[in-house]
Amino acid sequence: MFSSFTGWAIACGMVAAGAAFQQAPPPSQPPPPRVPTLKVGDVAPAFALPGSDGKVHRLSDYKGKTVVLAWFPKAFTGG
């Protein structure tokens, strides 16, 4: 079929190119339901978040206190 190494290389390249254009199979599970968003004045749901101090902080731990969440994405920050 192929009489040279070049012929094999071209055939392999064509197979690889064809594979690159194939579509990914559909996901086997439906995406999770959307989480409702909060509006101004809504009561915050119960949650827990890891702090920079290594502890897990729960909203319920701060009941009756003012809570301010400062969120900073770590992407491209070097930290």
Coordinates of N, CA and C in Angstrom, one line a residue, residues 18-79:
G18 N -8.0 14.1 10.9 CA -9.4 13.7 11.0 C -9.9 13.6 12.4
A19 N -9.1 13.1 13.3 CA -9.4 12.9 14.7 C -9.6 14.3 15.3
A20 N -8.8 15.3 14.9 CA -8.9 16.6 15.5 C -10.2 17.3 15.2
F21 N -10.9 16.9 14.1 CA -12.1 17.6 13.7 C -13.3 16.8 14.2
Q22 N -13.2 15.7 14.9 CA -14.3 15.0 15.4 C -14.9 15.8 16.5
Q23 N -16.2 15.7 16.7 CA -16.9 16.4 17.8 C -16.8 15.5 19.0
A24 N -16.8 16.1 20.1 CA -16.8 15.4 21.4 C -18.1 14.7 21.6
P25 N -18.2 13.6 22.2 CA -19.5 13.0 22.5 C -20.3 13.8 23.4
P26 N -21.6 13.7 23.3 CA -22.5 14.5 24.2 C -22.2 14.0 25.7
P27 N -22.4 14.9 26.6 CA -22.2 14.5 28.0 C -23.2 13.4 28.4
S28 N -22.7 12.5 29.3 CA -23.6 11.4 29.6 C -24.6 11.8 30.7
Q29 N -24.4 12.9 31.4 CA -25.3 13.4 32.4 C -25.7 14.8 32.0
P30 N -27.0 15.1 32.4 CA -27.4 16.5 32.1 C -26.6 17.5 33.1
P31 N -26.5 18.7 32.6 CA -25.8 19.7 33.5 C -26.6 19.9 34.8
P32 N -25.9 20.2 35.9 CA -26.6 20.4 37.2 C -27.6 21.6 37.0
P33 N -28.7 21.6 37.8 CA -29.6 22.7 37.8 C -28.9 24.0 38.2
R34 N -29.4 25.1 37.6 CA -28.9 26.4 38.0 C -29.2 26.8 39.4
V35 N -28.3 27.4 40.1 CA -28.5 27.8 41.4 C -29.1 29.2 41.4
P36 N -30.2 29.4 42.1 CA -30.8 30.7 42.0 C -29.9 31.8 42.6
T37 N -30.0 33.0 42.0 CA -29.1 34.1 42.5 C -29.9 34.9 43.5
L38 N -29.1 35.5 44.4 CA -29.6 36.3 45.4 C -29.9 37.7 44.9
K39 N -30.9 38.3 45.5 CA -31.2 39.7 45.2 C -30.9 40.6 46.5
V40 N -30.8 41.8 46.3 CA -30.6 42.7 47.4 C -31.7 42.5 48.5
G41 N -31.3 42.3 49.7 CA -32.3 42.1 50.8 C -32.6 40.7 51.1
D42 N -32.2 39.7 50.2 CA -32.5 38.3 50.4 C -31.6 37.9 51.6
V43 N -32.1 36.9 52.3 CA -31.4 36.2 53.4 C -30.4 35.3 52.8
A44 N -29.1 35.4 53.3 CA -28.1 34.5 52.7 C -28.3 33.1 53.1
P45 N -28.1 32.1 52.2 CA -28.2 30.7 52.5 C -27.1 30.3 53.4
A46 N -27.2 29.2 54.1 CA -26.2 28.6 54.9 C -25.0 28.2 54.0
F47 N -23.8 28.6 54.4 CA -22.6 28.1 53.6 C -21.4 28.1 54.5
A48 N -20.4 27.4 54.0 CA -19.1 27.3 54.6 C -18.0 27.5 53.6
L49 N -17.0 28.3 53.9 CA -15.9 28.6 53.0 C -14.6 28.4 53.7
P50 N -13.6 27.9 53.0 CA -12.2 27.8 53.6 C -11.6 29.2 53.6
G51 N -11.0 29.6 54.8 CA -10.4 30.9 54.9 C -8.9 30.8 54.6
S52 N -8.3 31.9 54.5 CA -6.8 32.0 54.2 C -6.0 31.5 55.5
D53 N -6.7 31.4 56.6 CA -6.1 31.0 57.8 C -6.1 29.4 58.0
G54 N -6.7 28.7 56.9 CA -6.7 27.3 56.9 C -8.0 26.7 57.6
K55 N -8.8 27.6 58.2 CA -10.0 27.1 58.9 C -11.2 27.2 58.0
V56 N -12.2 26.4 58.3 CA -13.5 26.5 57.5 C -14.4 27.4 58.3
H57 N -14.9 28.4 57.7 CA -15.8 29.4 58.3 C -17.2 29.2 57.8
R58 N -18.1 29.1 58.8 CA -19.5 28.9 58.4 C -20.3 30.2 58.8
L59 N -21.2 30.5 57.9 CA -22.0 31.7 58.2 C -22.7 31.6 59.6
S60 N -23.1 30.4 59.9 CA -23.8 30.3 61.2 C -22.9 30.6 62.4
D61 N -21.6 30.5 62.2 CA -20.6 30.9 63.3 C -20.7 32.4 63.6
Y62 N -21.2 33.2 62.7 CA -21.2 34.6 62.8 C -22.6 35.2 63.0
K63 N -23.5 34.4 63.4 CA -24.9 34.8 63.6 C -25.0 36.1 64.5
G64 N -25.7 37.1 64.1 CA -25.8 38.3 64.9 C -24.7 39.3 64.6
K65 N -23.7 38.9 63.8 CA -22.6 39.8 63.5 C -22.6 40.3 62.1
T66 N -22.0 41.4 61.8 CA -21.9 41.8 60.4 C -20.8 41.0 59.7
V67 N -21.1 40.4 58.5 CA -20.2 39.6 57.8 C -20.0 40.3 56.4
V68 N -18.7 40.4 56.1 CA -18.3 41.0 54.8 C -17.5 39.9 54.1
L69 N -17.9 39.5 52.9 CA -17.1 38.6 52.1 C -16.2 39.3 51.1
A70 N -15.0 39.1 51.2 CA -14.0 39.7 50.2 C -13.6 38.5 49.3
W71 N -13.9 38.5 48.1 CA -13.5 37.4 47.2 C -12.6 38.0 46.1
F72 N -11.5 37.3 45.9 CA -10.5 37.7 44.9 C -10.1 36.4 44.2
P73 N -10.3 36.4 42.8 CA -9.8 35.2 42.1 C -8.3 35.1 42.1
K74 N -7.8 33.9 42.2 CA -6.4 33.7 42.3 C -5.7 33.7 40.9
A75 N -6.5 33.6 39.8 CA -5.9 33.5 38.5 C -4.9 34.7 38.2
F76 N -3.8 34.4 37.8 CA -2.7 35.3 37.4 C -2.3 36.3 38.5
T77 N -2.5 35.9 39.8 CA -2.1 36.8 40.8 C -0.8 36.4 41.5
G78 N -0.4 35.2 41.2 CA 0.9 34.7 41.7 C 0.8 34.3 43.2
G79 N -0.4 34.3 43.8 CA -0.6 34.0 45.2 C -1.4 32.9 45.5

